[in-house]
PDB file of C-alpha atoms in Angstrom:
ATOM      1  CA  UNK A 431     -55.957 -33.415  15.554  1.00  0.00           C
ATOM      2  CA  UNK A 432     -56.449 -33.825  11.695  1.00  0.00           C
ATOM      3  CA  UNK A 433     -54.052 -33.338   9.114  1.00  0.00           C
ATOM      4  CA  UNK A 434     -55.881 -29.865   8.034  1.00  0.00           C
ATOM      5  CA  UNK A 435     -56.023 -28.584  11.880  1.00  0.00           C
ATOM      6  CA  UNK A 436     -52.284 -29.597  12.260  1.00  0.00           C
ATOM      7  CA  UNK A 437     -51.079 -27.731   8.739  1.00  0.00           C
ATOM      8  CA  UNK A 438     -52.685 -24.732   9.899  1.00  0.00           C
ATOM      9  CA  UNK A 439     -51.195 -24.734  13.284  1.00  0.00           C
ATOM     10  CA  UNK A 440     -47.867 -24.710  11.826  1.00  0.00           C
ATOM     11  CA  UNK A 441     -48.575 -22.280   9.375  1.00  0.00           C
ATOM     12  CA  UNK A 442     -49.948 -20.187  12.147  1.00  0.00           C
ATOM     13  CA  UNK A 443     -46.760 -20.571  14.279  1.00  0.00           C
ATOM     14  CA  UNK A 444     -44.472 -19.351  11.108  1.00  0.00           C
ATOM     15  CA  UNK A 445     -46.662 -16.376  10.989  1.00  0.00           C
ATOM     16  CA  UNK A 446     -46.255 -15.421  14.847  1.00  0.00           C
ATOM     17  CA  UNK A 447     -42.262 -16.594  15.501  1.00  0.00           C
ATOM     18  CA  UNK A 448     -40.762 -15.898  12.051  1.00  0.00           C
ATOM     19  CA  UNK A 449     -43.090 -13.015   9.929  1.00  0.00           C
ATOM     20  CA  UNK A 450     -44.021 -11.627  13.383  1.00  0.00           C
ATOM     21  CA  UNK A 451     -46.153  -9.003  11.612  1.00  0.00           C
ATOM     22  CA  UNK A 452     -49.295  -8.304  13.191  1.00  0.00           C
ATOM     23  CA  UNK A 453     -50.993  -6.666  10.212  1.00  0.00           C
ATOM     24  CA  UNK A 454     -50.928  -9.749   8.143  1.00  0.00           C
ATOM     25  CA  UNK A 455     -53.475 -11.717  10.174  1.00  0.00           C
ATOM     26  CA  UNK A 456     -55.269 -14.555   8.500  1.00  0.00           C
ATOM     27  CA  UNK A 457     -58.452 -16.343   8.286  1.00  0.00           C
ATOM     28  CA  UNK A 458     -57.180 -19.711   8.051  1.00  0.00           C
ATOM     29  CA  UNK A 459     -60.387 -21.582   7.816  1.00  0.00           C
ATOM     30  CA  UNK A 460     -60.475 -20.574   4.471  1.00  0.00           C
ATOM     31  CA  UNK A 461     -57.269 -22.491   3.349  1.00  0.00           C
ATOM     32  CA  UNK A 462     -57.651 -26.102   2.568  1.00  0.00           C
ATOM     33  CA  UNK A 463     -54.900 -28.895   3.589  1.00  0.00           C
ATOM     34  CA  UNK A 464     -53.748 -29.059  -0.791  1.00  0.00           C
ATOM     35  CA  UNK A 465     -53.273 -25.270  -0.233  1.00  0.00           C
ATOM     36  CA  UNK A 466     -51.447 -25.191   3.084  1.00  0.00           C
ATOM     37  CA  UNK A 467     -49.156 -27.709   1.989  1.00  0.00           C
ATOM     38  CA  UNK A 468     -49.154 -26.461  -2.050  1.00  0.00           C
ATOM     39  CA  UNK A 469     -48.138 -22.762  -0.648  1.00  0.00           C
ATOM     40  CA  UNK A 470     -45.071 -24.170   1.437  1.00  0.00           C
ATOM     41  CA  UNK A 471     -43.867 -26.424  -1.751  1.00  0.00           C
ATOM     42  CA  UNK A 472     -44.584 -23.371  -3.925  1.00  0.00           C
ATOM     43  CA  UNK A 473     -42.453 -21.200  -1.756  1.00  0.00           C
ATOM     44  CA  UNK A 474     -39.592 -23.884  -1.769  1.00  0.00           C
ATOM     45  CA  UNK A 475     -39.532 -24.222  -5.793  1.00  0.00           C
ATOM     46  CA  UNK A 476     -39.456 -20.745  -6.091  1.00  0.00           C
ATOM     47  CA  UNK A 477     -36.488 -20.164  -4.053  1.00  0.00           C
ATOM     48  CA  UNK A 478     -34.361 -23.011  -5.602  1.00  0.00           C
ATOM     49  CA  UNK A 479     -35.280 -22.145  -9.446  1.00  0.00           C
ATOM     50  CA  UNK A 480     -34.391 -18.385  -8.788  1.00  0.00           C
ATOM     51  CA  UNK A 481     -30.638 -20.032  -6.679  1.00  0.00           C
ATOM     52  CA  UNK A 482     -30.376 -22.036  -9.895  1.00  0.00           C
ATOM     53  CA  UNK A 483     -31.243 -19.415 -12.502  1.00  0.00           C
ATOM     54  CA  UNK A 484     -29.057 -17.152 -11.081  1.00  0.00           C
ATOM     55  CA  UNK A 485     -25.887 -18.981 -10.277  1.00  0.00           C
ATOM     56  CA  UNK A 486     -26.765 -21.135 -14.078  1.00  0.00           C
ATOM     57  CA  UNK A 487     -26.441 -17.788 -16.066  1.00  0.00           C
ATOM     58  CA  UNK A 488     -22.801 -16.602 -17.327  1.00  0.00           C
ATOM     59  CA  UNK A 489     -20.617 -15.136 -14.606  1.00  0.00           C
ATOM     60  CA  UNK A 490     -23.242 -16.406 -12.074  1.00  0.00           C
ATOM     61  CA  UNK A 491     -20.478 -17.628  -9.812  1.00  0.00           C
ATOM     62  CA  UNK A 492     -17.470 -16.349 -11.645  1.00  0.00           C
ATOM     63  CA  UNK A 493     -19.123 -12.561 -10.536  1.00  0.00           C
ATOM     64  CA  UNK A 494     -20.787 -13.423  -7.090  1.00  0.00           C
ATOM     65  CA  UNK A 495     -17.961 -13.054  -4.426  1.00  0.00           C
ATOM     66  CA  UNK A 496     -20.093 -15.223  -1.846  1.00  0.00           C
ATOM     67  CA  UNK A 497     -19.683 -18.390  -4.022  1.00  0.00           C
ATOM     68  CA  UNK A 498     -16.741 -17.624  -6.562  1.00  0.00           C
ATOM     69  CA  UNK A 499     -14.373 -20.872  -6.603  1.00  0.00           C
ATOM     70  CA  UNK A 500     -11.167 -20.049  -5.762  1.00  0.00           C
ATOM     71  CA  UNK A 501      -8.154 -22.528  -5.957  1.00  0.00           C
ATOM     72  CA  UNK A 502      -8.028 -24.953  -2.949  1.00  0.00           C
ATOM     73  CA  UNK A 503      -6.848 -22.881   0.089  1.00  0.00           C
ATOM     74  CA  UNK A 504      -4.189 -25.150   0.569  1.00  0.00           C
ATOM     75  CA  UNK A 505      -2.724 -24.572  -2.953  1.00  0.00           C
ATOM     76  CA  UNK A 506      -2.298 -20.425  -1.992  1.00  0.00           C
ATOM     77  CA  UNK A 507       1.750 -20.981  -1.666  1.00  0.00           C
ATOM     78  CA  UNK A 508       1.645 -22.561  -5.175  1.00  0.00           C
ATOM     79  CA  UNK A 509      -0.909 -20.116  -6.568  1.00  0.00           C
ATOM     80  CA  UNK A 510       1.384 -16.891  -5.379  1.00  0.00           C
ATOM     81  CA  UNK A 511       4.804 -18.627  -6.791  1.00  0.00           C
ATOM     82  CA  UNK A 512       2.973 -18.806 -10.478  1.00  0.00           C
ATOM     83  CA  UNK A 513       1.790 -15.212 -10.019  1.00  0.00           C
ATOM     84  CA  UNK A 514       5.104 -14.300  -9.065  1.00  0.00           C
ATOM     85  CA  UNK A 515       6.893 -16.031 -11.824  1.00  0.00           C
ATOM     86  CA  UNK A 516       4.264 -13.697 -14.269  1.00  0.00           C
ATOM     87  CA  UNK A 517       1.537 -16.483 -14.510  1.00  0.00           C
ATOM     88  CA  UNK A 518      -1.426 -14.376 -12.846  1.00  0.00           C
ATOM     89  CA  UNK A 519      -3.234 -14.581 -16.328  1.00  0.00           C
ATOM     90  CA  UNK A 520      -2.917 -18.056 -16.680  1.00  0.00           C
ATOM     91  CA  UNK A 521      -3.995 -18.613 -12.895  1.00  0.00           C
ATOM     92  CA  UNK A 522      -6.950 -16.428 -13.264  1.00  0.00           C
ATOM     93  CA  UNK A 523      -7.740 -18.205 -16.654  1.00  0.00           C
ATOM     94  CA  UNK A 524      -7.948 -21.552 -14.540  1.00  0.00           C
ATOM     95  CA  UNK A 525     -10.598 -20.029 -11.929  1.00  0.00           C
ATOM     96  CA  UNK A 526     -12.321 -18.682 -14.688  1.00  0.00           C
ATOM     97  CA  UNK A 527     -12.916 -22.185 -16.039  1.00  0.00           C
ATOM     98  CA  UNK A 528     -13.722 -23.445 -12.703  1.00  0.00           C
ATOM     99  CA  UNK A 529     -16.165 -21.072 -12.168  1.00  0.00           C
ATOM    100  CA  UNK A 530     -17.682 -21.635 -15.616  1.00  0.00           C
ATOM    101  CA  UNK A 531     -17.806 -25.156 -15.109  1.00  0.00           C
ATOM    102  CA  UNK A 532     -20.084 -24.783 -11.859  1.00  0.00           C
ATOM    103  CA  UNK A 533     -22.703 -22.055 -14.038  1.00  0.00           C
ATOM    104  CA  UNK A 534     -22.904 -24.895 -16.450  1.00  0.00           C
ATOM    105  CA  UNK A 535     -23.660 -27.728 -14.161  1.00  0.00           C
ATOM    106  CA  UNK A 536     -26.058 -25.715 -11.470  1.00  0.00           C
ATOM    107  CA  UNK A 537     -28.981 -26.281 -14.283  1.00  0.00           C
ATOM    108  CA  UNK A 538     -28.811 -29.944 -13.480  1.00  0.00           C
ATOM    109  CA  UNK A 539     -30.187 -28.772 -10.390  1.00  0.00           C
ATOM    110  CA  UNK A 540     -33.673 -28.028 -10.714  1.00  0.00           C
ATOM    111  CA  UNK A 541     -35.294 -31.426 -11.490  1.00  0.00           C
ATOM    112  CA  UNK A 542     -33.100 -32.757  -8.392  1.00  0.00           C
ATOM    113  CA  UNK A 543     -34.531 -30.066  -6.176  1.00  0.00           C
ATOM    114  CA  UNK A 544     -38.183 -30.650  -7.879  1.00  0.00           C
ATOM    115  CA  UNK A 545     -38.265 -34.011  -7.248  1.00  0.00           C
ATOM    116  CA  UNK A 546     -37.271 -33.093  -3.063  1.00  0.00           C
ATOM    117  CA  UNK A 547     -39.902 -31.006  -3.327  1.00  0.00           C
ATOM    118  CA  UNK A 548     -42.748 -33.266  -4.620  1.00  0.00           C
ATOM    119  CA  UNK A 549     -41.699 -36.391  -2.290  1.00  0.00           C
ATOM    120  CA  UNK A 550     -42.191 -34.155   0.937  1.00  0.00           C
ATOM    121  CA  UNK A 551     -44.049 -35.211   3.665  1.00  0.00           C
ATOM    122  CA  UNK A 552     -46.359 -33.681   6.121  1.00  0.00           C
ATOM    123  CA  UNK A 553     -43.585 -34.472   8.780  1.00  0.00           C
ATOM    124  CA  UNK A 554     -41.112 -32.458   6.513  1.00  0.00           C
ATOM    125  CA  UNK A 555     -43.228 -30.070   6.470  1.00  0.00           C
ATOM    126  CA  UNK A 556     -43.451 -29.233  10.021  1.00  0.00           C
ATOM    127  CA  UNK A 557     -39.689 -29.297  10.469  1.00  0.00           C
ATOM    128  CA  UNK A 558     -39.484 -26.563   7.641  1.00  0.00           C
ATOM    129  CA  UNK A 559     -42.093 -24.034   9.010  1.00  0.00           C
ATOM    130  CA  UNK A 560     -40.606 -24.697  12.512  1.00  0.00           C
ATOM    131  CA  UNK A 561     -37.068 -25.323  12.037  1.00  0.00           C
ATOM    132  CA  UNK A 562     -35.481 -21.912  11.322  1.00  0.00           C
ATOM    133  CA  UNK A 563     -34.931 -19.705   8.952  1.00  0.00           C
ATOM    134  CA  UNK A 564     -32.844 -22.073   6.570  1.00  0.00           C
ATOM    135  CA  UNK A 565     -34.873 -25.181   7.737  1.00  0.00           C
ATOM    136  CA  UNK A 566     -35.706 -25.916   3.906  1.00  0.00           C
ATOM    137  CA  UNK A 567     -32.076 -25.161   2.578  1.00  0.00           C
ATOM    138  CA  UNK A 568     -31.359 -27.942   5.030  1.00  0.00           C
ATOM    139  CA  UNK A 569     -34.097 -30.038   3.655  1.00  0.00           C
ATOM    140  CA  UNK A 570     -32.920 -29.731   0.197  1.00  0.00           C
ATOM    141  CA  UNK A 571     -29.216 -30.577   1.441  1.00  0.00           C
ATOM    142  CA  UNK A 572     -30.319 -33.534   3.072  1.00  0.00           C
ATOM    143  CA  UNK A 573     -32.405 -34.963   0.514  1.00  0.00           C
ATOM    144  CA  UNK A 574     -30.468 -33.612  -3.197  1.00  0.00           C
ATOM    145  CA  UNK A 575     -26.262 -33.117  -1.841  1.00  0.00           C
ATOM    146  CA  UNK A 576     -24.957 -36.533  -3.251  1.00  0.00           C
ATOM    147  CA  UNK A 577     -27.448 -36.540  -6.373  1.00  0.00           C
ATOM    148  CA  UNK A 578     -26.034 -33.317  -7.124  1.00  0.00           C
ATOM    149  CA  UNK A 579     -22.571 -33.709  -6.787  1.00  0.00           C
ATOM    150  CA  UNK A 580     -22.926 -37.174  -8.964  1.00  0.00           C
ATOM    151  CA  UNK A 581     -24.563 -34.672 -11.618  1.00  0.00           C
ATOM    152  CA  UNK A 582     -22.171 -31.733 -11.800  1.00  0.00           C
ATOM    153  CA  UNK A 583     -19.295 -34.130 -11.667  1.00  0.00           C
ATOM    154  CA  UNK A 584     -19.190 -34.763 -15.414  1.00  0.00           C
ATOM    155  CA  UNK A 585     -19.809 -31.545 -16.687  1.00  0.00           C
ATOM    156  CA  UNK A 586     -17.381 -30.120 -14.753  1.00  0.00           C
ATOM    157  CA  UNK A 587     -14.923 -32.704 -15.759  1.00  0.00           C
ATOM    158  CA  UNK A 588     -15.745 -31.922 -19.111  1.00  0.00           C
ATOM    159  CA  UNK A 589     -14.951 -28.074 -18.867  1.00  0.00           C
ATOM    160  CA  UNK A 590     -11.786 -28.148 -16.750  1.00  0.00           C
ATOM    161  CA  UNK A 591     -10.098 -30.519 -19.243  1.00  0.00           C
ATOM    162  CA  UNK A 592     -10.772 -27.943 -21.835  1.00  0.00           C
ATOM    163  CA  UNK A 593      -8.353 -25.669 -20.162  1.00  0.00           C
ATOM    164  CA  UNK A 594      -4.561 -26.137 -21.234  1.00  0.00           C
ATOM    165  CA  UNK A 595      -3.512 -25.573 -17.269  1.00  0.00           C
ATOM    166  CA  UNK A 596      -5.598 -28.611 -16.456  1.00  0.00           C
ATOM    167  CA  UNK A 597      -2.768 -31.058 -16.590  1.00  0.00           C
ATOM    168  CA  UNK A 598      -0.549 -28.693 -15.016  1.00  0.00           C
ATOM    169  CA  UNK A 599      -2.252 -27.713 -12.054  1.00  0.00           C
ATOM    170  CA  UNK A 600      -2.720 -31.992 -11.778  1.00  0.00           C
ATOM    171  CA  UNK A 601       0.929 -32.284 -11.702  1.00  0.00           C
ATOM    172  CA  UNK A 602       1.324 -29.533  -9.043  1.00  0.00           C
ATOM    173  CA  UNK A 603      -1.664 -31.353  -6.883  1.00  0.00           C
ATOM    174  CA  UNK A 604       0.176 -34.355  -7.161  1.00  0.00           C
ATOM    175  CA  UNK A 605       3.205 -32.432  -5.735  1.00  0.00           C
ATOM    176  CA  UNK A 606       1.089 -30.683  -3.056  1.00  0.00           C
ATOM    177  CA  UNK A 607      -0.302 -34.391  -1.892  1.00  0.00           C
ATOM    178  CA  UNK A 608       3.634 -35.556  -1.316  1.00  0.00           C
ATOM    179  CA  UNK A 609       4.151 -32.577   1.079  1.00  0.00           C
ATOM    180  CA  UNK A 610       1.035 -33.024   2.923  1.00  0.00           C
ATOM    181  CA  UNK A 611      -0.651 -29.827   1.739  1.00  0.00           C
ATOM    182  CA  UNK A 612      -3.918 -31.257   0.631  1.00  0.00           C
ATOM    183  CA  UNK A 613      -6.303 -34.438   1.299  1.00  0.00           C
ATOM    184  CA  UNK A 614      -6.074 -37.421  -1.530  1.00  0.00           C
ATOM    185  CA  UNK A 615     -10.141 -36.504  -2.426  1.00  0.00           C
ATOM    186  CA  UNK A 616      -8.359 -32.957  -3.215  1.00  0.00           C
ATOM    187  CA  UNK A 617      -6.284 -34.314  -5.896  1.00  0.00           C
ATOM    188  CA  UNK A 618      -9.245 -34.613  -8.463  1.00  0.00           C
ATOM    189  CA  UNK A 619      -9.935 -31.442  -9.058  1.00  0.00           C
ATOM    190  CA  UNK A 620     -13.373 -31.752 -10.683  1.00  0.00           C
ATOM    191  CA  UNK A 621     -14.391 -33.237  -7.433  1.00  0.00           C
ATOM    192  CA  UNK A 622     -13.057 -29.936  -5.231  1.00  0.00           C
ATOM    193  CA  UNK A 623     -15.065 -27.549  -8.178  1.00  0.00           C
ATOM    194  CA  UNK A 624     -18.014 -29.881  -7.994  1.00  0.00           C
ATOM    195  CA  UNK A 625     -18.358 -30.046  -4.065  1.00  0.00           C
ATOM    196  CA  UNK A 626     -18.040 -26.172  -4.515  1.00  0.00           C
ATOM    197  CA  UNK A 627     -20.460 -25.712  -6.787  1.00  0.00           C
ATOM    198  CA  UNK A 628     -23.112 -27.587  -4.631  1.00  0.00           C
ATOM    199  CA  UNK A 629     -22.074 -25.439  -1.303  1.00  0.00           C
ATOM    200  CA  UNK A 630     -22.139 -22.267  -3.531  1.00  0.00           C
ATOM    201  CA  UNK A 631     -26.172 -23.408  -4.548  1.00  0.00           C
ATOM    202  CA  UNK A 632     -27.364 -24.144  -1.159  1.00  0.00           C
ATOM    203  CA  UNK A 633     -25.946 -20.842  -0.183  1.00  0.00           C
ATOM    204  CA  UNK A 634     -27.805 -19.094  -2.685  1.00  0.00           C
ATOM    205  CA  UNK A 635     -31.295 -20.994  -1.378  1.00  0.00           C
ATOM    206  CA  UNK A 636     -30.848 -20.088   1.890  1.00  0.00           C
ATOM    207  CA  UNK A 637     -30.773 -16.362   0.815  1.00  0.00           C
ATOM    208  CA  UNK A 638     -33.693 -17.029  -0.990  1.00  0.00           C
ATOM    209  CA  UNK A 639     -35.141 -18.994   1.323  1.00  0.00           C
ATOM    210  CA  UNK A 640     -34.814 -15.967   4.243  1.00  0.00           C
ATOM    211  CA  UNK A 641     -35.987 -13.744   1.674  1.00  0.00           C
ATOM    212  CA  UNK A 642     -39.264 -15.318   1.613  1.00  0.00           C
ATOM    213  CA  UNK A 643     -39.611 -15.575   5.433  1.00  0.00           C
ATOM    214  CA  UNK A 644     -39.198 -12.442   5.216  1.00  0.00           C
ATOM    215  CA  UNK A 645     -41.094 -11.268   2.969  1.00  0.00           C
ATOM    216  CA  UNK A 646     -44.046 -13.796   1.736  1.00  0.00           C
ATOM    217  CA  UNK A 647     -46.244 -11.244   0.238  1.00  0.00           C
ATOM    218  CA  UNK A 648     -43.488  -9.769  -1.772  1.00  0.00           C
ATOM    219  CA  UNK A 649     -41.551 -12.929  -2.838  1.00  0.00           C
ATOM    220  CA  UNK A 650     -44.177 -16.015  -2.685  1.00  0.00           C
ATOM    221  CA  UNK A 651     -46.099 -17.065  -5.708  1.00  0.00           C
ATOM    222  CA  UNK A 652     -50.321 -16.634  -5.752  1.00  0.00           C
ATOM    223  CA  UNK A 653     -50.849 -19.938  -3.884  1.00  0.00           C
ATOM    224  CA  UNK A 654     -47.917 -19.004  -0.965  1.00  0.00           C
ATOM    225  CA  UNK A 655     -49.711 -15.397  -0.601  1.00  0.00           C
ATOM    226  CA  UNK A 656     -52.855 -16.946  -0.076  1.00  0.00           C
ATOM    227  CA  UNK A 657     -51.531 -19.064   2.604  1.00  0.00           C
ATOM    228  CA  UNK A 658     -48.893 -17.022   3.591  1.00  0.00           C
ATOM    229  CA  UNK A 659     -50.797 -13.658   3.286  1.00  0.00           C
ATOM    230  CA  UNK A 660     -54.410 -13.922   3.267  1.00  0.00           C
TER     231      UNK A 660
END
């Protein structure tokens, strides 16, 4: 089977297995191989771009309970102690600084995500189309997770250092480590925030992917609509 026939086959599988709406019947013979691959890439770019735009805005993390970054879970006793001591506003300010650091870092993700789409092979496309509702997100994760974390770290580090509580929290983390409450890599707070920022980005990309698969005609761009909607 040549690449054009193969791409038409997997697109038809997507329509039947994922969209499951007989109203959207297609004449795939009018779609070229370039258009088929381009439509899939366009949908992925749109989903990733929208997720970056949402999270990279002011309050994108802090005001979204799905991705809001809390203090490390194992520091909950320390957080509770500080709040009991009347330091609740300071704790909230520090949590806000962690989330604002993530918001400032996320725009760095866009070129890395776009590059992952450009490098997508036909084999990758097949796995994305047939691999389930978050297959595109898993593709992004496999190809960008380490790069994103590395790109986020310096930005997160700079923002956190500006918080007056940063040094105090480092001391608290060191104390917690002595009692086995946290792992060694959690001592570096920017590592924790960067990982949480990456996780939050993938979560939002997954939501956008599900939306596009559910309603490709309404969610995707011009080329994707031609491929998925006829």
